[in-house]
mmCIF file with all atom_site columns, C-alpha atoms in Angstrom:
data_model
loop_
_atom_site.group_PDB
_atom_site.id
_atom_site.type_symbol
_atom_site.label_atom_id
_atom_site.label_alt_id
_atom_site.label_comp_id
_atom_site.label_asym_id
_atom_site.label_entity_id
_atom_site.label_seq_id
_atom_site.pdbx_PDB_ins_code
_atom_site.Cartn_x
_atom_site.Cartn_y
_atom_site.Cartn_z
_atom_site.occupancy
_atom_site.B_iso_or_equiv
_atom_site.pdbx_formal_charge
_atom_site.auth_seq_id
_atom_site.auth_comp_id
_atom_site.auth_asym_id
_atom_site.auth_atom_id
_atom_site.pdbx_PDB_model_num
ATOM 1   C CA . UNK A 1 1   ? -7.592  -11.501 4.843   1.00 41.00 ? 1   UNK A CA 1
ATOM 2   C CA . UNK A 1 2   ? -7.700  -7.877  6.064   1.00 40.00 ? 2   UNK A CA 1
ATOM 3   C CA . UNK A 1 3   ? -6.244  -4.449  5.930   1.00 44.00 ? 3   UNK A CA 1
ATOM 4   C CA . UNK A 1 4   ? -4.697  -3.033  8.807   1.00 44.00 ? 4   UNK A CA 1
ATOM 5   C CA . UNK A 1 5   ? -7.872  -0.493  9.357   1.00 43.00 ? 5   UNK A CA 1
ATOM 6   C CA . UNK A 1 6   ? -9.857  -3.714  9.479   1.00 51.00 ? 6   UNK A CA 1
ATOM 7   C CA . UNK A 1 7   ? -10.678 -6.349  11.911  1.00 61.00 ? 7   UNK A CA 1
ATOM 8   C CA . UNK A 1 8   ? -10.660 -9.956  11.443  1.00 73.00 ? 8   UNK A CA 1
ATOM 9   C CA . UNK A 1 9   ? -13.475 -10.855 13.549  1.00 73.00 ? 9   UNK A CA 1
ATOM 10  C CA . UNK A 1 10  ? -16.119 -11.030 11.051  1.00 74.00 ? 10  UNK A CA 1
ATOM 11  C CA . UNK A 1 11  ? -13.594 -13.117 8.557   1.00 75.00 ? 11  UNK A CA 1
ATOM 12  C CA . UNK A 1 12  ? -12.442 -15.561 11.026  1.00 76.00 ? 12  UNK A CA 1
ATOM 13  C CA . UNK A 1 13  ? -16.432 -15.851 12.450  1.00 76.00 ? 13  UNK A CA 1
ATOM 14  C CA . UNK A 1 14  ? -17.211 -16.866 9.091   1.00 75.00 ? 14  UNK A CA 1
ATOM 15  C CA . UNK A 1 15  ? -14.648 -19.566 8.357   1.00 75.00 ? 15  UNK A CA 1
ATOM 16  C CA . UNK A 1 16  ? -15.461 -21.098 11.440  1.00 78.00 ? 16  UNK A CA 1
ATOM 17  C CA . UNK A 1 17  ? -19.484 -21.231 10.836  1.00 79.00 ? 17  UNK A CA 1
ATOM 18  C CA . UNK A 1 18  ? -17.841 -23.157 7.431   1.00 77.00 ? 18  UNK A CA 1
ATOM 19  C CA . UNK A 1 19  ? -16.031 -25.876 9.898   1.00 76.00 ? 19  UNK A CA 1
ATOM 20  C CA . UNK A 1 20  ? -12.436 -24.710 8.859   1.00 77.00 ? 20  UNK A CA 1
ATOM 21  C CA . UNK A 1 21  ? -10.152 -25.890 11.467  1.00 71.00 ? 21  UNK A CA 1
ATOM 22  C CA . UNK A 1 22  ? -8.279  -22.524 13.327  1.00 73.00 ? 22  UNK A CA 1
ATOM 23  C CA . UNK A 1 23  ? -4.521  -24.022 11.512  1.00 71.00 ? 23  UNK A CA 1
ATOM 24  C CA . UNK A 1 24  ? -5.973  -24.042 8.371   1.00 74.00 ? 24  UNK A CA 1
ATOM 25  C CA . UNK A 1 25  ? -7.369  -20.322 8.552   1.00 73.00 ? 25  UNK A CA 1
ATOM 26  C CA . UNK A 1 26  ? -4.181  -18.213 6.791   1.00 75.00 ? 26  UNK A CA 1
ATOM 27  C CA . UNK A 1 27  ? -5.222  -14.370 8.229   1.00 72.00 ? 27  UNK A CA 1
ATOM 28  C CA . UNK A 1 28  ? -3.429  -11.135 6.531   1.00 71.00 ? 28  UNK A CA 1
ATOM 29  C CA . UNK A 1 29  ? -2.866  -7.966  7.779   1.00 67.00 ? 29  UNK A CA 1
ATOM 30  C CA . UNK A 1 30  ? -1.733  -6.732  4.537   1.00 61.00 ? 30  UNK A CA 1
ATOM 31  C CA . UNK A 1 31  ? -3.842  -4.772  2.119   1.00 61.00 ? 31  UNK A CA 1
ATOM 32  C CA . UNK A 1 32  ? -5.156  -6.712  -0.616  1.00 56.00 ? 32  UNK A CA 1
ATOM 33  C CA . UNK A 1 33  ? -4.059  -4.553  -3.333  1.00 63.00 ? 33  UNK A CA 1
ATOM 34  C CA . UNK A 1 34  ? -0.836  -6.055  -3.868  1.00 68.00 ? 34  UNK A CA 1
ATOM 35  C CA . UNK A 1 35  ? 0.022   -10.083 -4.197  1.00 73.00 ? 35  UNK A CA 1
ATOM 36  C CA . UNK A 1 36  ? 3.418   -9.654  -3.137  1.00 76.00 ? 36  UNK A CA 1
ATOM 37  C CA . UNK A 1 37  ? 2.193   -9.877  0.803   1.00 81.00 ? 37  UNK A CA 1
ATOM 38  C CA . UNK A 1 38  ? 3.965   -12.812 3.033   1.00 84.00 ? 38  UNK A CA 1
ATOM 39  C CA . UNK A 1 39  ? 0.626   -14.944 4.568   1.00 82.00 ? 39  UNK A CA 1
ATOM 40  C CA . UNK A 1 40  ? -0.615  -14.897 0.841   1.00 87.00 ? 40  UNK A CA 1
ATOM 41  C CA . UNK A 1 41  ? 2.588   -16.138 -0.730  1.00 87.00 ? 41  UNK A CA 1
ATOM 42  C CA . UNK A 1 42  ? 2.623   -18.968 2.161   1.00 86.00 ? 42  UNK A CA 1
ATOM 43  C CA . UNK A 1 43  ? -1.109  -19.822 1.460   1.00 87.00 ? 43  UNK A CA 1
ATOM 44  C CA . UNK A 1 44  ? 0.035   -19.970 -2.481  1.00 90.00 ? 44  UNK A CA 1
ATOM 45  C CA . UNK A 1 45  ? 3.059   -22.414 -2.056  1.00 90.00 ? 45  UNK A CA 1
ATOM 46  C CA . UNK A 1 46  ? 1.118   -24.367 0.686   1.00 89.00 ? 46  UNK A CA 1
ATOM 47  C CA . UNK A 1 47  ? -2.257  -25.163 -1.489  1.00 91.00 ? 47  UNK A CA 1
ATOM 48  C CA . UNK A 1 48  ? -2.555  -28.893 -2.645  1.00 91.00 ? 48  UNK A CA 1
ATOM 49  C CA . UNK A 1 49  ? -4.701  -30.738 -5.394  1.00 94.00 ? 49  UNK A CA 1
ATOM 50  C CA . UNK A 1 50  ? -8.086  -31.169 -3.469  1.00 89.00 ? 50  UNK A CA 1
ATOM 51  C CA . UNK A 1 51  ? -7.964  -28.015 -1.350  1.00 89.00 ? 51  UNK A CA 1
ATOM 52  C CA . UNK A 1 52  ? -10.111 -25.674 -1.442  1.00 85.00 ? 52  UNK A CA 1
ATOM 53  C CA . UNK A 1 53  ? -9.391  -21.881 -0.775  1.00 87.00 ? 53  UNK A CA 1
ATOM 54  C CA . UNK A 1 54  ? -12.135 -19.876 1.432   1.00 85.00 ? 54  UNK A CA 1
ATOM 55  C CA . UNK A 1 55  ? -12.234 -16.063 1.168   1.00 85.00 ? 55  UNK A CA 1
ATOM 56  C CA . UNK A 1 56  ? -14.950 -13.840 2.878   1.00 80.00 ? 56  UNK A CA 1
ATOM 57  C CA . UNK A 1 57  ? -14.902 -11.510 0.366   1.00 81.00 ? 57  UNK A CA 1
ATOM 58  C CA . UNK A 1 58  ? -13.177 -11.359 -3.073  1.00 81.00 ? 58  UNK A CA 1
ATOM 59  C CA . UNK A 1 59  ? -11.886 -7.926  -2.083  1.00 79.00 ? 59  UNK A CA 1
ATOM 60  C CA . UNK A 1 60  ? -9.585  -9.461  0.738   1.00 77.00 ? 60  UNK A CA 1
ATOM 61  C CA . UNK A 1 61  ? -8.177  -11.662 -1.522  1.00 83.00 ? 61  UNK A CA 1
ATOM 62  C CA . UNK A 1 62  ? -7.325  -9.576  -4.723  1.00 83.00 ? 62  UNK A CA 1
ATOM 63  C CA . UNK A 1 63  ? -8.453  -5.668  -5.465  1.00 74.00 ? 63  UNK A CA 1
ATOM 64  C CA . UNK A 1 64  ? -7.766  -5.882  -9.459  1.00 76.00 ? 64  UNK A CA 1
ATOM 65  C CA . UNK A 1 65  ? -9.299  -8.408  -11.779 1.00 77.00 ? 65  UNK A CA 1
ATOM 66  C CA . UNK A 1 66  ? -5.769  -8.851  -13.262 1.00 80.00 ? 66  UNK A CA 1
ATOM 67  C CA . UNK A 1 67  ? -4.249  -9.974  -10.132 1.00 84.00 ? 67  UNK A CA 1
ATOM 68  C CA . UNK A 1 68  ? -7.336  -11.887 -8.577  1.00 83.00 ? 68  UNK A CA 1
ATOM 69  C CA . UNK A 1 69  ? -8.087  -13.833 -12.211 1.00 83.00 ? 69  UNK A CA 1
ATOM 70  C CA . UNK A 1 70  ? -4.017  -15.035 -12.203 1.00 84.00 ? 70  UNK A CA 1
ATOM 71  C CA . UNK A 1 71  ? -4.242  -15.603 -8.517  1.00 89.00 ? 71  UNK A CA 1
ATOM 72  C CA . UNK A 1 72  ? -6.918  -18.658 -8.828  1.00 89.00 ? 72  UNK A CA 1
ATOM 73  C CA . UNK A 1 73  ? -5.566  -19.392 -12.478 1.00 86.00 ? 73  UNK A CA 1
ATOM 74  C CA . UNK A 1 74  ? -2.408  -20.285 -10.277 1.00 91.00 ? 74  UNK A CA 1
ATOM 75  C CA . UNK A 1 75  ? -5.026  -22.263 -7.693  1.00 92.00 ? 75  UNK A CA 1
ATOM 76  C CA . UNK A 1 76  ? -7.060  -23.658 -10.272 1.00 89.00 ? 76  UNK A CA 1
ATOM 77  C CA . UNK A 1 77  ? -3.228  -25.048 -12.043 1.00 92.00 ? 77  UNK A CA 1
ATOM 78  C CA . UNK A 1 78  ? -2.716  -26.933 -8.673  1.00 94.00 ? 78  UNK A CA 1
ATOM 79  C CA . UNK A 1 79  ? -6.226  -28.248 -8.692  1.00 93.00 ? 79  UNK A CA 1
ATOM 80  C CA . UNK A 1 80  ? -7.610  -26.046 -5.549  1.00 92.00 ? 80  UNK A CA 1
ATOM 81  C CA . UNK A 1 81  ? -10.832 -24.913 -5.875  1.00 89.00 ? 81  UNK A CA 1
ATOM 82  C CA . UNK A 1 82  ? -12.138 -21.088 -4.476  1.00 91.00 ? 82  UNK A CA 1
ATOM 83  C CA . UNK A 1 83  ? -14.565 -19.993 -2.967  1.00 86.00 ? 83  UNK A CA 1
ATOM 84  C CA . UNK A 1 84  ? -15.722 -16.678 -2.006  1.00 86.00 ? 84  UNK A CA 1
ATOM 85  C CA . UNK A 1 85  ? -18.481 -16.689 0.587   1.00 81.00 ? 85  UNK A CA 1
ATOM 86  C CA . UNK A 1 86  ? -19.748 -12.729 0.336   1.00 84.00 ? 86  UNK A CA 1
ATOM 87  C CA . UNK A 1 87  ? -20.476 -12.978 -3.568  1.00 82.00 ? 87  UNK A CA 1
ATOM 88  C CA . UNK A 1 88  ? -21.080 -16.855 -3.568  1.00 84.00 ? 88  UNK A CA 1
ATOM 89  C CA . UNK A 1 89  ? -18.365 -17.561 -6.034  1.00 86.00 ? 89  UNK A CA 1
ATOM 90  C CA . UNK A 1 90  ? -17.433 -21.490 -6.451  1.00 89.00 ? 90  UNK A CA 1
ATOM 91  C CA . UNK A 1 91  ? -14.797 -22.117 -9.270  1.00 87.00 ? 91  UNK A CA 1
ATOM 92  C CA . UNK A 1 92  ? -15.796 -25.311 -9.783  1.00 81.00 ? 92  UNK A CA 1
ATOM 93  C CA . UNK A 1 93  ? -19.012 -24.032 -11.654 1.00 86.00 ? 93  UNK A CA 1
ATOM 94  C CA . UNK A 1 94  ? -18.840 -22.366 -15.220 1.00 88.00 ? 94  UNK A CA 1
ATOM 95  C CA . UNK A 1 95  ? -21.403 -20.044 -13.600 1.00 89.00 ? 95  UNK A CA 1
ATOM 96  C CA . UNK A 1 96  ? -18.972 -19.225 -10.693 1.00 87.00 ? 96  UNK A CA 1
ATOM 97  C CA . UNK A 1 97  ? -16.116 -18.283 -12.871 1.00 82.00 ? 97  UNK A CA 1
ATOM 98  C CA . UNK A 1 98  ? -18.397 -15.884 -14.544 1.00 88.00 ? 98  UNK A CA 1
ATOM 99  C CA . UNK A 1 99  ? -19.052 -14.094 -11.452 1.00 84.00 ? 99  UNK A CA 1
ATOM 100 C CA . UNK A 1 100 ? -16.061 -13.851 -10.470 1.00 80.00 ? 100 UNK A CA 1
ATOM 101 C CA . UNK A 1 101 ? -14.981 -12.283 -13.301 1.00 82.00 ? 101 UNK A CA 1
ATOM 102 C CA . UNK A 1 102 ? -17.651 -10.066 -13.036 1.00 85.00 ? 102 UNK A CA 1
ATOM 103 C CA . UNK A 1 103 ? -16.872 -9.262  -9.469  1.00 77.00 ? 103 UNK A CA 1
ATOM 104 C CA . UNK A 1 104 ? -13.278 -9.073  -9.905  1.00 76.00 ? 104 UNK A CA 1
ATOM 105 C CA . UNK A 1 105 ? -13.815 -5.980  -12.741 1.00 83.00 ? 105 UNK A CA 1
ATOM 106 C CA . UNK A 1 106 ? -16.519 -4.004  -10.411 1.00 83.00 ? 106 UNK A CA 1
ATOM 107 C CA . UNK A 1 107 ? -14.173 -4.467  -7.062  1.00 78.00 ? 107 UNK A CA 1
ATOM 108 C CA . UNK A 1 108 ? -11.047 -2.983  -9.448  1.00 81.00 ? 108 UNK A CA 1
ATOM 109 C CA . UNK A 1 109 ? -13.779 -0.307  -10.795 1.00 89.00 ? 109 UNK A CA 1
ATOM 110 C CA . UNK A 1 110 ? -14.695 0.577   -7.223  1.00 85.00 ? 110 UNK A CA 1
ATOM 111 C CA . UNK A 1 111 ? -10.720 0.821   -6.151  1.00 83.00 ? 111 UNK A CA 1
ATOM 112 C CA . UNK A 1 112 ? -9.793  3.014   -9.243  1.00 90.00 ? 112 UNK A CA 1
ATOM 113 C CA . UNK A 1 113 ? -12.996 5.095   -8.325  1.00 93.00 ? 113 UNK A CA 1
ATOM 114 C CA . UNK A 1 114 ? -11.351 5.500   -4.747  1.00 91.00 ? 114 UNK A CA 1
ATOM 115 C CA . UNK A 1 115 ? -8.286  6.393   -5.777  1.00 93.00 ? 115 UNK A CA 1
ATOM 116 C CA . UNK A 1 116 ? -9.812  9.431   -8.420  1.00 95.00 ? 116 UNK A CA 1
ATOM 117 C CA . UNK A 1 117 ? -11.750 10.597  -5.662  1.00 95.00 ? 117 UNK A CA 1
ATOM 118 C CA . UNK A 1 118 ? -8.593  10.935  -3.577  1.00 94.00 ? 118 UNK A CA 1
ATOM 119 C CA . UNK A 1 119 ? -6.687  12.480  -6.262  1.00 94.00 ? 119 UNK A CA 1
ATOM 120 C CA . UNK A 1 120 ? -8.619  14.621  -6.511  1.00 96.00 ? 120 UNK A CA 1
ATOM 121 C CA . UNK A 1 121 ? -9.018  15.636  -3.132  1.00 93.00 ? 121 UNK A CA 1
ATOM 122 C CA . UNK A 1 122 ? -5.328  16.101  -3.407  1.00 93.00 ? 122 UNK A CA 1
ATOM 123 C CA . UNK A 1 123 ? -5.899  18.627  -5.836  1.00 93.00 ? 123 UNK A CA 1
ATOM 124 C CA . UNK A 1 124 ? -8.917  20.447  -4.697  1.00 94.00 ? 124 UNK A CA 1
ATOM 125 C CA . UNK A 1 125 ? -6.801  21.065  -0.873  1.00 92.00 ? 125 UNK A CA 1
ATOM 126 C CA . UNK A 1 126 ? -3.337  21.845  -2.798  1.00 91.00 ? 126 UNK A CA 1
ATOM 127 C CA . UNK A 1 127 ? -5.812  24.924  -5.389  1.00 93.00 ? 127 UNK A CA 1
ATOM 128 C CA . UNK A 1 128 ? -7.183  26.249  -1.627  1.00 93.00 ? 128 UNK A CA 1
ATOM 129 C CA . UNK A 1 129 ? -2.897  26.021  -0.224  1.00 89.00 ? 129 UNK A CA 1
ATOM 130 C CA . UNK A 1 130 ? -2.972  23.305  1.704   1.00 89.00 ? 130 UNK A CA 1
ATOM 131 C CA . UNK A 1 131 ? 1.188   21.973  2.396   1.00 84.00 ? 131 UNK A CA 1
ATOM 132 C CA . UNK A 1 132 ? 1.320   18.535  2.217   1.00 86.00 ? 132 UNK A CA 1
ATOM 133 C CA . UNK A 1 133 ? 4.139   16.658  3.357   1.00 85.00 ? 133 UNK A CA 1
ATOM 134 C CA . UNK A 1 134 ? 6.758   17.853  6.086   1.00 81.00 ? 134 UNK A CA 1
ATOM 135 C CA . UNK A 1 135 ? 6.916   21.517  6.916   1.00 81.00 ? 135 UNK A CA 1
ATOM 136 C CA . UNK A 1 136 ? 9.688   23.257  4.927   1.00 78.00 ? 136 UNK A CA 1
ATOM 137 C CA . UNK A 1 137 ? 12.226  24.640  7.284   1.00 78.00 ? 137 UNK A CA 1
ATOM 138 C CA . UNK A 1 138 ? 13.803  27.834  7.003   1.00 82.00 ? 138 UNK A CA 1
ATOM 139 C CA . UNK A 1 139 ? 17.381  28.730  6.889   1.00 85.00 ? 139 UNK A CA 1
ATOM 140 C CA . UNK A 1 140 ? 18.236  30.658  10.569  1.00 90.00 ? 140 UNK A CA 1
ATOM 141 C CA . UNK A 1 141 ? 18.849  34.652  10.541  1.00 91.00 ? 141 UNK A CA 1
ATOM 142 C CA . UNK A 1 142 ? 22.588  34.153  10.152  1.00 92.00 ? 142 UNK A CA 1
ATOM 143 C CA . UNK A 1 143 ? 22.104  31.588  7.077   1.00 93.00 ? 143 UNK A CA 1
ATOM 144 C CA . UNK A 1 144 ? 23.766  34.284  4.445   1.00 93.00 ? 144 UNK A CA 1
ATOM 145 C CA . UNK A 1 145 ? 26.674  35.246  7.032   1.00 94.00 ? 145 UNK A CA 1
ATOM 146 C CA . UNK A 1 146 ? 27.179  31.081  7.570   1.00 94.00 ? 146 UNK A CA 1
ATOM 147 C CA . UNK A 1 147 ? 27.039  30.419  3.473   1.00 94.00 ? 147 UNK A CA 1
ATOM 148 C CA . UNK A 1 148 ? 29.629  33.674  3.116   1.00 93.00 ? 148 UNK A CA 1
ATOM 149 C CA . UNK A 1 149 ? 32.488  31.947  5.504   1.00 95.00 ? 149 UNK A CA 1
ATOM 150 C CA . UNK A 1 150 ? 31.537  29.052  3.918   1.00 94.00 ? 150 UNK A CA 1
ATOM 151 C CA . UNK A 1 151 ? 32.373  29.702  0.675   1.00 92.00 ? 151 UNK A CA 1
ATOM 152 C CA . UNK A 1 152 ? 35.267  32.051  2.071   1.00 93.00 ? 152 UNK A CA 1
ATOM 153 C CA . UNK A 1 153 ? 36.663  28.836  3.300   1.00 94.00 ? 153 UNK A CA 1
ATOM 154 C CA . UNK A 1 154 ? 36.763  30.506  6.775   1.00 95.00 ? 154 UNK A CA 1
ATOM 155 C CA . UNK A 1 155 ? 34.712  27.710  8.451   1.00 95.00 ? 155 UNK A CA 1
ATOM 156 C CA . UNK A 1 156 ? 34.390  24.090  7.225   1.00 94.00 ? 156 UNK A CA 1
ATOM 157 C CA . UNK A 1 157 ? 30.946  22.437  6.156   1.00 95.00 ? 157 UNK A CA 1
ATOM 158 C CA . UNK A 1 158 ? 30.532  20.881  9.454   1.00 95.00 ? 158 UNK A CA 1
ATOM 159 C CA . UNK A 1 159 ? 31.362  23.727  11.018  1.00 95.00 ? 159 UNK A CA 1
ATOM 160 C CA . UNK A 1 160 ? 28.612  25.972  8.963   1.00 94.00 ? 160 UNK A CA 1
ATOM 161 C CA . UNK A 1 161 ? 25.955  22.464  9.654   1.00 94.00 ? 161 UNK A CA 1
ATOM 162 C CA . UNK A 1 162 ? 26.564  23.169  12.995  1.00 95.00 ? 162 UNK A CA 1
ATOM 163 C CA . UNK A 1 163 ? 25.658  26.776  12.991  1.00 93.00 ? 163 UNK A CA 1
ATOM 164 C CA . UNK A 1 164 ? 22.981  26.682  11.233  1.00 92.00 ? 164 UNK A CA 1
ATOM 165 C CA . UNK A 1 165 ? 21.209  23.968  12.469  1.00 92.00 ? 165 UNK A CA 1
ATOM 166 C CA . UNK A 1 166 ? 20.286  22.511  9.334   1.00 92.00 ? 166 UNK A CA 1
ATOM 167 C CA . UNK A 1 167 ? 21.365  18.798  8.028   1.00 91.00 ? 167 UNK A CA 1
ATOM 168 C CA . UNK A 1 168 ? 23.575  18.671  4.830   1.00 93.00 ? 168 UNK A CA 1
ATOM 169 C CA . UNK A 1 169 ? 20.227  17.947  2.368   1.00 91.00 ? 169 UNK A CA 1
ATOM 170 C CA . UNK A 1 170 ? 18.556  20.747  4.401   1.00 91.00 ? 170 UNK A CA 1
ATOM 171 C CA . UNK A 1 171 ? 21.795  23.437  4.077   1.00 93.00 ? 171 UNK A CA 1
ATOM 172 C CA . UNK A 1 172 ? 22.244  22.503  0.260   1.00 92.00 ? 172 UNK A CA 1
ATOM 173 C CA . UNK A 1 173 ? 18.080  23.110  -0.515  1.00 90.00 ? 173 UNK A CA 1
ATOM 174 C CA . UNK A 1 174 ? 18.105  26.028  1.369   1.00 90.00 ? 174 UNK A CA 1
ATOM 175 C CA . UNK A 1 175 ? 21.398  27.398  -0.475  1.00 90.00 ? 175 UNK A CA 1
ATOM 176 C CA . UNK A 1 176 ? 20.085  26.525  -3.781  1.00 90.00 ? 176 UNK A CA 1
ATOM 177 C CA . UNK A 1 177 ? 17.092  28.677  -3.185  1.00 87.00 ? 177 UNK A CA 1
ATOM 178 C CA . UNK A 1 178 ? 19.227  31.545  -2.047  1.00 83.00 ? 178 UNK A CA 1
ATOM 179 C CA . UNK A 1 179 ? 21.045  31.207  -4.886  1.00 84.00 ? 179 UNK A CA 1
ATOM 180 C CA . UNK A 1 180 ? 17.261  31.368  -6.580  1.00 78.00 ? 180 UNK A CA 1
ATOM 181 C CA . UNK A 1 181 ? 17.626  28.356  -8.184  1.00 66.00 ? 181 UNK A CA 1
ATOM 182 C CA . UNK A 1 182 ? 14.010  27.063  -6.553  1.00 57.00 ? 182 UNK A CA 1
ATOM 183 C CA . UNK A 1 183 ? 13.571  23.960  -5.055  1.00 52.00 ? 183 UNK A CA 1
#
């Protein structure tokens, strides 16, 4: 399984080496951070007692322990057996389920570490002024003349849409700041 940043190649070379037939290969393009992705779900319902399930890597499979421990609880329920080839994880072993245990809590570690480091980023560009997001767009020169026949009932709302340029959720967040009610 692989993100959409990633390429297969390496996943799909390694399955084969293993003699798994091309049809019996599921491939994701999903991330693995979330279990709610379509090829997974279809590889979950298709599974049968005697199968075995063949990951390259525990992190394409599941990026929490919570998530990858229910995942082959769920296989392990159906009698499938899993494999991960990277960290040499069999399920059939006391030893294996250990590991991946083990595996499972430093791949969530190394996600939650990703995802500080980002925030913070975040933080550190928003303290120096970074905008993120859209650019905020400013009410036109004749925005207070507009809002006046506006609320004069001179010209309709269309009608003051139209010459201001803005779009109704646009008009009202610019109006509510003129009124200096912020954003």
């Amino acid at each position: 399984m692989s993100s959409r940043d990633q390429h297969e190649y390496r996943q799909l070379a390694a399955m084969r080496e293993r003699g798994i037939p091309q049809e019996r290969i599921f491939v994701e393009k999903l991330s693995g951070k979330d279990i709610k992705r379509p090829v997974l779900q279809t590889l979950m319902s298709k599974v049968q007692k005697g199968d075995i399930v063949v990951v390259e890597s525990i992190s394409r499979f599941a990026r929490n322990t919570k998530d990858l421990l229910n995942l082959v609880e769920r296989l392990t329920k159906k009698g499938v057996e899993f494999i991960s080839l990277k960290e040499h994880i069999d399920t059939t072993t006391p030893s294996g389920r250990f590991m991946l245990t083990v595996f499972a809590a430093v791949a969530e570690l190394e996600r939650e570490h990703i995802l500080q480091r980002q925030a913070e980023g975040i933080a550190a560009a928003k303290a120096r002024g970074v905008h993120f997001g859209r650019p905020i767009k400013k009410p036109p020169i004749n925005f207070v003349e507009v809002v006046h026949l506006w609320e004069l009932g001179k010209i309709s709302f269309d009608e003051a849409l139209k010459q201001t340029g803005l779009k109704q959720a646009t008009f009202y967040n610019r109006l509510r700041e003129f009124r200096g009610g912020g954003k």
